[in-house]
Coordinates of C-alpha atoms and ligand atoms in Angstrom, one line a residue:
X1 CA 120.2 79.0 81.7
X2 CA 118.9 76.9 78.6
X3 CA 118.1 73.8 80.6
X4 CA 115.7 75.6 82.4
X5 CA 112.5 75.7 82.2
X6 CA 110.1 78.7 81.4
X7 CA 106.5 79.5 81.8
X8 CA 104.8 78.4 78.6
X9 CA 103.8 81.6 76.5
X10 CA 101.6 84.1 77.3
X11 CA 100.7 82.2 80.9
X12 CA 102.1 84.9 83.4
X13 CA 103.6 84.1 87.2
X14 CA 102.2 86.2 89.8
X15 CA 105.2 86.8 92.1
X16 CA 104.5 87.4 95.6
X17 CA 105.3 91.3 95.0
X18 CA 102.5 91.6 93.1
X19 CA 100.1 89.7 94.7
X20 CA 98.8 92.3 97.6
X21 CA 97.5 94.2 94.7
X22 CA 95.6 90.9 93.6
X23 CA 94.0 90.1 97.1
X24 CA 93.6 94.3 97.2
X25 CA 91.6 94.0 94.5
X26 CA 89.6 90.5 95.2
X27 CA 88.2 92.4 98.4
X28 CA 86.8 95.0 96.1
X29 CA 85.2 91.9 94.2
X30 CA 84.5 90.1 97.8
X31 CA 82.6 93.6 99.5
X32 CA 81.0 94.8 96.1
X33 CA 79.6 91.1 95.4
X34 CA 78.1 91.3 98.9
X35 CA 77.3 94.9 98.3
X36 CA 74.8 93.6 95.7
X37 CA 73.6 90.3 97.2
X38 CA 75.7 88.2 94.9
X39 CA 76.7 85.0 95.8
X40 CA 80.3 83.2 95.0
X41 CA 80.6 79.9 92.7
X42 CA 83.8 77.6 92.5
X43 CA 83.3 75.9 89.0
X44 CA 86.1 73.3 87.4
X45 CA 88.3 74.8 85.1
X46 CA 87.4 71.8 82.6
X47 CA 84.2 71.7 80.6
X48 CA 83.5 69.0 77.3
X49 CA 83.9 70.9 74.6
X50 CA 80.6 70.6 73.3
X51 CA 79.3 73.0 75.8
X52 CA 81.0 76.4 74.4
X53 CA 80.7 74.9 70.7
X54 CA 77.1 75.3 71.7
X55 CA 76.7 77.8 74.4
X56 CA 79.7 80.2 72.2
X57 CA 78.8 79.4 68.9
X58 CA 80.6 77.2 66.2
X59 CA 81.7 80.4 64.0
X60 CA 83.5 82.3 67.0
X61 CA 86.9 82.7 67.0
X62 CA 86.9 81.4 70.9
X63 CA 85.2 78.4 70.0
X64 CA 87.1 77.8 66.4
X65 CA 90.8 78.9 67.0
X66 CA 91.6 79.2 70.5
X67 CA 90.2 76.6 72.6
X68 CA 92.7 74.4 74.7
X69 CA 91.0 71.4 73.9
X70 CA 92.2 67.4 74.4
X71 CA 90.9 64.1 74.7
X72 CA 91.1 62.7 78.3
X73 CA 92.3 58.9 79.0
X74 CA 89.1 57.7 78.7
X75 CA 88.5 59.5 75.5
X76 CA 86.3 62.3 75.9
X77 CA 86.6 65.8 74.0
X78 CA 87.2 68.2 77.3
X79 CA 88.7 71.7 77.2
X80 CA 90.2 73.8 79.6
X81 CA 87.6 77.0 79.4
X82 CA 87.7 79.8 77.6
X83 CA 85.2 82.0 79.5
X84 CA 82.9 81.4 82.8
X85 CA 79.0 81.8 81.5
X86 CA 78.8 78.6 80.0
X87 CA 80.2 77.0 83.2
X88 CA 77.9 78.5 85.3
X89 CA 74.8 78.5 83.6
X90 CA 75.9 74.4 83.3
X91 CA 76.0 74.1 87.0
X92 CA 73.1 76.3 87.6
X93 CA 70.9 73.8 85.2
X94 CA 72.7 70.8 86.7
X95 CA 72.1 71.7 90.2
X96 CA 68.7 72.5 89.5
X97 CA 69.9 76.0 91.1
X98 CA 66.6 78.1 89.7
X99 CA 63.8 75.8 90.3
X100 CA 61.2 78.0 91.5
X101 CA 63.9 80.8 92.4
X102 CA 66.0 83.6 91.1
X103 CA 70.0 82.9 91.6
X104 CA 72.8 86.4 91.3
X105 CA 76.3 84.8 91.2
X106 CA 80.1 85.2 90.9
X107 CA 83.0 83.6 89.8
X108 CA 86.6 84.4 89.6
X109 CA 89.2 82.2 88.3
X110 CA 91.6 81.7 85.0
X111 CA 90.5 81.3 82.0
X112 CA 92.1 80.1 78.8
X113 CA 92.3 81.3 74.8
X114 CA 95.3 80.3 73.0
X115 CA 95.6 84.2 71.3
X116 CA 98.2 85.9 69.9
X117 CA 100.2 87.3 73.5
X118 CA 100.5 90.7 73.5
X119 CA 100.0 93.9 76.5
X120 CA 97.0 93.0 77.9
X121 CA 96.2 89.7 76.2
X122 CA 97.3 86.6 77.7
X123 CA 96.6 82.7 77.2
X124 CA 96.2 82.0 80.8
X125 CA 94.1 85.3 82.1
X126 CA 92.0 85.7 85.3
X127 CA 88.0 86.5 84.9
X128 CA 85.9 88.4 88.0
X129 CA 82.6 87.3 86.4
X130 CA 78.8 87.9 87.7
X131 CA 76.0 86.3 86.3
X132 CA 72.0 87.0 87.3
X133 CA 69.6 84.1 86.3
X134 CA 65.8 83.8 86.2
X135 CA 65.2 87.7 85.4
X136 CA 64.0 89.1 82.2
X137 CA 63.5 92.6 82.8
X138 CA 65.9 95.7 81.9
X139 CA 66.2 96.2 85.4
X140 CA 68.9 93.2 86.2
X141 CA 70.9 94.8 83.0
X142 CA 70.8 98.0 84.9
X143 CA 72.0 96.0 88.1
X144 CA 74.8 94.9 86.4
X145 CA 75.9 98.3 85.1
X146 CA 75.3 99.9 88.7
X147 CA 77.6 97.4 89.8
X148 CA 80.2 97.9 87.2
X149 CA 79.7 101.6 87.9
X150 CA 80.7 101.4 91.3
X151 CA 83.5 99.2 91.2
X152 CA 85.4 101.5 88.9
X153 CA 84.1 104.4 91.0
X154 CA 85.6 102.6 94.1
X155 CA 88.9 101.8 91.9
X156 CA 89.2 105.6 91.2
X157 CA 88.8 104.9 87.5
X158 CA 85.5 106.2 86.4
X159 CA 87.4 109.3 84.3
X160 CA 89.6 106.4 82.3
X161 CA 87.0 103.8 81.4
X162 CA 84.2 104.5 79.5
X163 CA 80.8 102.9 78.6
X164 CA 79.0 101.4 75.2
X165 CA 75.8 100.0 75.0
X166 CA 74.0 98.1 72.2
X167 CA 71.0 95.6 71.7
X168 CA 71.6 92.6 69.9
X169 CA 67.6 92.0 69.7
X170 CA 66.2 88.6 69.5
X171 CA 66.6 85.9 67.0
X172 CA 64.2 87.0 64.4
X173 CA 65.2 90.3 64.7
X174 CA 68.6 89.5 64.2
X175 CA 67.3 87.5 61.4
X176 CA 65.8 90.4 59.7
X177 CA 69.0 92.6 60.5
X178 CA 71.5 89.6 58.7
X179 CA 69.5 89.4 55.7
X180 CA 69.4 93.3 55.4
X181 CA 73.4 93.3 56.3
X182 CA 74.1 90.4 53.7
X183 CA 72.6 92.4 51.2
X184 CA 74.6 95.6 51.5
X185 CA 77.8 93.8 52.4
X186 CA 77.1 92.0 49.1
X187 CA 76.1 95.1 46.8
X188 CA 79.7 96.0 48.4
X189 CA 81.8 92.7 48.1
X190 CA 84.5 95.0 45.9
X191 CA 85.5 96.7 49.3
X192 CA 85.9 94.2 51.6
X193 CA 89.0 92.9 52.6
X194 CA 89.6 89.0 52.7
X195 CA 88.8 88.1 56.1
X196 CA 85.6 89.9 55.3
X197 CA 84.9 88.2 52.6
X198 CA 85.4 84.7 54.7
X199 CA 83.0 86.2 57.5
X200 CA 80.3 87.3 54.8
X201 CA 79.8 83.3 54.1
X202 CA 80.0 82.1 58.1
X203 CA 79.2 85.1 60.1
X204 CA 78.2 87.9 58.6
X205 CA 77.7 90.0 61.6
X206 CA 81.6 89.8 62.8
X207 CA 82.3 91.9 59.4
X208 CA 81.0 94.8 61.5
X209 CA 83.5 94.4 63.9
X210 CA 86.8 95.1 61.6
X211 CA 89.0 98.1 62.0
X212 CA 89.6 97.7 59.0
X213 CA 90.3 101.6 58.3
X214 CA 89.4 101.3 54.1
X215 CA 86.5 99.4 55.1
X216 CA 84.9 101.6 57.6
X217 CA 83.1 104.1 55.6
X218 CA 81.2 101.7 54.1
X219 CA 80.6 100.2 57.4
X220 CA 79.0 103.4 59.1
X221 CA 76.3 102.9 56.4
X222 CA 75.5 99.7 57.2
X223 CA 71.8 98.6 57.7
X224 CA 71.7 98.7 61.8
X225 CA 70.2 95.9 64.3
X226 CA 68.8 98.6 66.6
X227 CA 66.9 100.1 63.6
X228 CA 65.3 96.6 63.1
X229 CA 64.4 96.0 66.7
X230 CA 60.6 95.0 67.0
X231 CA 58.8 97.3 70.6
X232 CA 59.3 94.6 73.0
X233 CA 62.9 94.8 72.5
X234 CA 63.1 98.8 71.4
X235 CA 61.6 99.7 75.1
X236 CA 63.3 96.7 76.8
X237 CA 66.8 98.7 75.4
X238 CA 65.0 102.3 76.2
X239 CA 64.3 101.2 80.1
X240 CA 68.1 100.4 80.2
X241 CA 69.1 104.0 79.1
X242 CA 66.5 105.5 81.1
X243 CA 67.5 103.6 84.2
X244 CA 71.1 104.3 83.0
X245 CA 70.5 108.2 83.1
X246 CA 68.5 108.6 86.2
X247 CA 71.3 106.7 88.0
X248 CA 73.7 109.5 86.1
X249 CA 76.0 106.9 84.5
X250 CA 77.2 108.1 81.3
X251 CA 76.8 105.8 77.7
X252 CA 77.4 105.8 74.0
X253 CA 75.2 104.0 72.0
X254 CA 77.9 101.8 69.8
X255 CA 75.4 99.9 67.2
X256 CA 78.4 98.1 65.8
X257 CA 79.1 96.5 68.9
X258 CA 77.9 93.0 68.6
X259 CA 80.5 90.7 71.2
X260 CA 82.3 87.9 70.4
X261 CA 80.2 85.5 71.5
X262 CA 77.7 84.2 70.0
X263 CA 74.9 83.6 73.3
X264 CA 73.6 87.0 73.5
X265 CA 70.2 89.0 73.5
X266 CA 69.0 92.5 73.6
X267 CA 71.5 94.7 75.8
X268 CA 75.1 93.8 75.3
X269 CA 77.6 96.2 76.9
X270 CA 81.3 96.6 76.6
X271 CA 83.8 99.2 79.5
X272 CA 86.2 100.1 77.3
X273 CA 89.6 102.7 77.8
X274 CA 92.2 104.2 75.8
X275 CA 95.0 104.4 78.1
X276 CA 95.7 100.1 77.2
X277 CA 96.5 100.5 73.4
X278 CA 94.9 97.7 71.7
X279 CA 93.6 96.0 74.3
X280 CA 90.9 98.0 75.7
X281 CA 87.9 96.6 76.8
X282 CA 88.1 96.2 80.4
X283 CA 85.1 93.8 80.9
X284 CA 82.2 92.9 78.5
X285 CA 78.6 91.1 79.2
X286 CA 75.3 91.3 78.5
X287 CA 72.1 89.5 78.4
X288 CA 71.7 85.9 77.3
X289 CA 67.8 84.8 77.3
X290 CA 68.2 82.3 74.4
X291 CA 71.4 80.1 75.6
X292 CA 69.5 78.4 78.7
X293 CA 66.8 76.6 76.0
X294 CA 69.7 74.8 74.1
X295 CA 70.1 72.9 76.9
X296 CA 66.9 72.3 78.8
X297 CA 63.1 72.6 77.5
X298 CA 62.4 75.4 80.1
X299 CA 63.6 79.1 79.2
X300 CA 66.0 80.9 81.6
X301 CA 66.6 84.4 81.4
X302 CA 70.3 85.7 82.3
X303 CA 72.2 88.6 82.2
X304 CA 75.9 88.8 83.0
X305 CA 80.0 90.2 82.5
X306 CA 83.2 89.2 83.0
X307 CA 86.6 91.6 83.8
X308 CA 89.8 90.6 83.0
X309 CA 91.5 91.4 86.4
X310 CA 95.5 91.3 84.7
X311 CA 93.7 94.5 82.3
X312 CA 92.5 96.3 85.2
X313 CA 95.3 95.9 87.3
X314 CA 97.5 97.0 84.1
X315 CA 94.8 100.2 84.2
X316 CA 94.9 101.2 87.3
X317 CA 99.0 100.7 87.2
X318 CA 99.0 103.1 84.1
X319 CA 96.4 105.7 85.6
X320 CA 97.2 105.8 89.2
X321 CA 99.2 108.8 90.5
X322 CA 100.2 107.9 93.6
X323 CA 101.2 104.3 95.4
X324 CA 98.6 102.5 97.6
X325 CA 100.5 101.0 100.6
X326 CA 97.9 98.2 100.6
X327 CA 99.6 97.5 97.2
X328 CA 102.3 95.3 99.2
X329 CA 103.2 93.5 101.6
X330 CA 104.8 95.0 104.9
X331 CA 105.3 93.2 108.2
X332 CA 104.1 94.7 111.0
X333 CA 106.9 93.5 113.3
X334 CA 111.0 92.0 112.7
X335 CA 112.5 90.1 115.3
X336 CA 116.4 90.4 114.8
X337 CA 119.2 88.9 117.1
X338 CA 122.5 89.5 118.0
X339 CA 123.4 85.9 118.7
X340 CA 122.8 83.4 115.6
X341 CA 122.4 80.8 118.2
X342 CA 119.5 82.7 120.1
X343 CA 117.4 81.5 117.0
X344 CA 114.9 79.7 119.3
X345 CA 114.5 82.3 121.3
X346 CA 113.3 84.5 118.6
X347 CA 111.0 82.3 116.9
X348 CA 109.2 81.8 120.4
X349 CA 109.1 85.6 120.6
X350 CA 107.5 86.3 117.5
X351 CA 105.0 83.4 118.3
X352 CA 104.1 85.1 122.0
X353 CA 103.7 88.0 120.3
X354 CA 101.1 86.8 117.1
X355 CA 99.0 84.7 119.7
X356 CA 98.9 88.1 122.3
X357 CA 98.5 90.5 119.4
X358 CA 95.7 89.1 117.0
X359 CA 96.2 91.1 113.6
X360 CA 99.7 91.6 114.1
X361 CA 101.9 90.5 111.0
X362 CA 105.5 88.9 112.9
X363 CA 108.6 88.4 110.8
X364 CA 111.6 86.1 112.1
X365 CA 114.8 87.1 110.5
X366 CA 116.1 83.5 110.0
X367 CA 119.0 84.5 107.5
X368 CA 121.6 84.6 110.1
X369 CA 123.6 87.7 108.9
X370 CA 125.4 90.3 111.4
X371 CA 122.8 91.9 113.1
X372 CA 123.3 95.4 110.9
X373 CA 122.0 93.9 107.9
X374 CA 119.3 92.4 109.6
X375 CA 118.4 95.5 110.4
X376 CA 119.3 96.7 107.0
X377 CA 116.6 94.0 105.5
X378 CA 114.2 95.0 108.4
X379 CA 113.8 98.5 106.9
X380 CA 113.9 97.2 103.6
X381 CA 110.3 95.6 104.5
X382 CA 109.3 99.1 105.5
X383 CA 108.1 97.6 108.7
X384 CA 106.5 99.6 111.7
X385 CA 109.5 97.9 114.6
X386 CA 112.4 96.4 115.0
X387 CA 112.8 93.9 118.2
X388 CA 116.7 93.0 118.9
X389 CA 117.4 89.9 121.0
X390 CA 120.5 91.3 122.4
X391 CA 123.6 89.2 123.6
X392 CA 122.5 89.5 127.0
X393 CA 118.9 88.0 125.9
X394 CA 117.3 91.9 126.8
X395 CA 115.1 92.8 124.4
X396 CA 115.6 96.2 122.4
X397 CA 112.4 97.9 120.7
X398 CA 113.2 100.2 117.3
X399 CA 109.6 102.0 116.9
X400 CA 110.9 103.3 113.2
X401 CA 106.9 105.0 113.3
X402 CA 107.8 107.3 116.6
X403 CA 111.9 107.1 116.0
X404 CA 112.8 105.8 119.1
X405 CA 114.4 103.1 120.6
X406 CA 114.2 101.2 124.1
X407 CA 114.8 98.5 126.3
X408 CA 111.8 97.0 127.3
X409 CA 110.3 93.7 129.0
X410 CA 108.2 91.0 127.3
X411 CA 105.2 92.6 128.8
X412 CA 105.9 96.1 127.9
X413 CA 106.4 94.7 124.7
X414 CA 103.1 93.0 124.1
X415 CA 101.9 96.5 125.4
X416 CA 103.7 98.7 123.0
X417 CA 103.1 96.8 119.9
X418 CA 98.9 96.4 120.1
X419 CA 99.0 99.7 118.3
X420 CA 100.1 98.3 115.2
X421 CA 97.6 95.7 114.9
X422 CA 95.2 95.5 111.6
Ligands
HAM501 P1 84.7 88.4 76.9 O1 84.5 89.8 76.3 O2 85.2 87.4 76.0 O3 83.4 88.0 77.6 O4 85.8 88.6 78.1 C1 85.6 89.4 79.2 C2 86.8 90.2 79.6 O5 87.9 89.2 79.8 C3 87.4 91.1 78.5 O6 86.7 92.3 78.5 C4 88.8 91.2 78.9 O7 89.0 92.2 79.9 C5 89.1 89.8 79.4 N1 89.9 89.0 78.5 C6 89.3 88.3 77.4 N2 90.3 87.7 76.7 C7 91.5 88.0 77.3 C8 92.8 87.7 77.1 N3 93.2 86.8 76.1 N4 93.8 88.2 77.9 C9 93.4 89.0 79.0 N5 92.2 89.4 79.2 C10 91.2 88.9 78.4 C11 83.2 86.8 78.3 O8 84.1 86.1 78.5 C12 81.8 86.6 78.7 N6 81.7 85.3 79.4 C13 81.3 87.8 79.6 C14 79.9 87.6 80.1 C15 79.5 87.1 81.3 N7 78.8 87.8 79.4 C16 77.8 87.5 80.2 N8 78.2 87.1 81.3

C-alpha cells in the first residue's frame, strides 16, 4: 500500500461511475449555451503569470497565495490558471475576436488554486464559464442571469440556490467609496481583527468580506459603494433589477458583496446556497469594462460567470430526492456464452448488432465465468437484455424489460432489439 502512489491533495479522480452525471450535466451546459447563442472556446490551461497579476489584481488572494506558478525550460514565469476570464479575454484580444463585432462565449475546463481542501473546495476544480464581449449595457448582465436562471430551473434547483446582486461602480467611484471606507475602518482600527488590520493597508475593500462575527456590527455601518454610485452607474444597476423583476427572478441586494477579484465593474453577482456548509457560492461573475484597457488602447466591455461544476454536482447530490437513471451508465444489451471458446462468436454478434442497431449500447462479457454469473453481472449493469450463445451456437434472448425469454434467429434478433435504441 505505501509504495503507491496517490492523487496529489485536493486534485479529485473522476471514476467512471460518476462520470454520466458529468456528461449529464455538460449537455445541460452544451443545449443551454446553444439556447442562448453562445459559442464554445478551448483555451490552454497555461497562462504567464503576469496576465492574472494584472487582469486579477496583485492584492488577491488568487493571484498572491494560490497560484500554481513555475518557470518553464526556457525560463519564463507561466502558471497553470486559476480562473477562465483572463484566458479568454487574452485570446479574444489576441485573435482580434471583436474587431468590429460582438463575441458571447463559453469555456469549461479545470482550473487551479492551491486552497486549503475542504467539502466543496478543491485544488484541481472544473469551471462551466460564459463570457459576453463588446456590450455595455445592463441588458447582457441581465442575459447572463436569465441564463443562470434557467440552468438551475432546468437542474430542479431554483428553491436551493439563491441570488445577490451588487455594483461595484467604476473606478472613481470606488475611489470615493475606499477613501470614505478607510476612514471609518480607521476611526475603528480598535475592532478589527489582524487580518483586517493587514487588509486595511493593501486592500481595504476585502475587510468587508470577513465573517468575522465581533467584527460585523461594525461592518453593517460601514460607508456603502452603492450609496456612492454616480447616475450613469445608479440606473445602469436599477435597469438590471428592473429587468431582473419583470423576468420574475428573485434578488437580494448584498452591498458587502465585492468578489474576489479584482477586474470588476458595476453589477457583480454571486448564486449562493445553504445546503453546502461553507462552501456556498455556486457560481459568481459579473461585469468587467475596465480589464480589456490594461491590455490594449481600445475599451472592451464584458460581462461574465463561472460555476464550479464538482459544487453543483455536490448540490444537486445533496438536494435531489430521487435518482436520475441518466446518472449512470447502463448497457442497452449483454451478450453472454455458454462456451468460453465461442468468444469470437460473441464479439462478432455484438458488432452485427451495434452496426444494424445505431444507438444501441452492446456489452461483450469477456470475463470468462460460468455462464450464471455472467448473467449475474449482466443484471448487475441493470441492462434492458440478455443474449446467451448457447452450446449448440442458438441464440437465447432474456428481455429482463418484458420478463420473457426465447429462442430466436439473428434476424429476429436485430428485430427485437431496435426498441431499445437511444
Ligand atoms: P470565482 O468566484 O473565483 O470567479 O469562481 C467561480 C466559481 O468557481 C465559484 O463560485 C465556485 O463555484 C467555483 N470555485 C472557485 N474556487 C473553487 C475551489 N477551490 N474548489 C471548487 N470550486 C471552486 C471566477 O473565477 C470568475 N472568473 C468568474 C467570472 C467569469 N467573472 C466574470 N466572468
Amino acid at each position: 500500500m505505501s509504495n503507491r502512489f496517490k492523487a496529489i491533495r485536493g486534485m479529485a479522480d473522476v471514476l467512471p461511475e460518476q462520470t454520466p452525471m458529468w456528461q449529464w450535466l455538460e449537455g445541460h451546459f452544451r443545449r443551454l449555451t446553444f439556447r442562448y447563442g453562445y459559442q464554445e472556446m478551448r483555451l490552454p490551461l497555461l497562462e504567464p503569470v503576469a496576465l492574472f497579476q494584472r487582469a486579477v489584481g496583485e492584492a488577491t488572494d488568487i493571484v498572491a497565495k494560490e497560484m500554481y506558478d513555475f518557470r518553464d525550460k526556457s525560463g519564463e514565469h507561466i502558471t497553470l490558471r486559476p480562473e477562465g476570464t483572463s484566458g479568454c479575454l487574452r485570446a479574444v484580444l489576441e485573435n482580434n475576436l471583436c474587431y468590429n463585432t460582438t463575441q458571447r462565449l463559453w469555456y469549461q475546463g479545470p482550473m487551479f488554486r492551491y486552497e486549503r481542501p475542504q467539502k466543496g473546495r478543491l485544488r484541481q476544480f472544473t469551471q462551466f464559464g460564459v463570457e459576453a464581449f463588446g456590450m455595455a449595457g445592463p441588458d447582457v448582465d441581465a442575459e447572463m442571469i436569465f441564463m443562470i436562471s434557467d440552468l438551475f430551473k432546468q437542474l430542479g434547483l431554483s428553491d436551493h440556490v439563491r441570488l445577490e446582486i451588487n455594483s461595484l461602480g467604476t473606478p472613481d467611484e470606488r475611489r470615493d467609496h475606499r477613501e470614505a471606507l478607510v476612514a471609518w475602518f480607521t476611526a475603528h482600527r480598535d475592532v478589527l481583527d489582524e487580518d483586517s488590520l493587514k487588509r486595511l493597508e493593501n486592500n481595504p475593500l476585502r475587510i468587508l468580506d470577513s465573517k468575522n462575527p465581533e467584527m460585523q456590527p461594525m461592518l453593517e455601518q460601514a460607508p456603502r459603494l452603492i450609496d456612492h454610485l454616480q447616475p450613469a452607474s445608479r440606473d445602469h444597476f436599477a435597469t438590471v433589477c428592473a429587468l431582473l423583476d419583470r423576468a420574475g427572478i428573485p434578488w437580494t441586494l448584498n452591498a458587502r458583496l465585492v468578489r474576489g477579484l479584482d477586474y470588476y465593474t458595476r453589477t457583480v453577482f454571486e448564486w449562493v446556497t445553504d445546503a453546502l456548509g461553507a462552501q456556498g457560492t455556486v457560481c459568481g461573475g459579473g461585469r468587467y469594462d475596465g480589464l480589456a484597457e490594461l491590455f490594449n488602447p481600445k475599451p472592451l466591455p464584458a460581462c461574465g460567470f463561472a460555476i464550479g461544476i464538482e459544487r453543483l454536482l455536490l448540490l444537486i447530490q445533496t438536494v435531489s430526492t430521487q435518482d436520475n437513471p441518466l446518472w449512470h451508465f447502463h448497457p442497452d444489451v449483454v451478450i453472454t456464452r455458454e462456451r468460453e471458446d465461442e468468444g469470437l462468436q460473441a464479439q462478432l454478434l455484438a458488432e452485427l448488432l451495434r452496426q444494424r442497431i445505431a444507438g444501441l449500447s452492446v456489452l461483450v462479457d469477456c470475463s470468462g465465468g460460468k455462464l450464471k454469473r455472467q448473467h449475474q453481472t449482466a443484471r448487475q449493469h441493470q441492462c434492458k437484455a440478455i443474449v446467451t450463445i448457447n452450446n449448440d451456437g442458438a441464440l437465447r434472448l432474456w428481455d429482463l424489460v418484458a420478463s420473457q425469454q426465447q429462442q430466436v434467429s439473428e434476424q429476429d434478433l436485430i428485430g427485437w432489439l431496435q426498441r431499445y435504441a437511444r
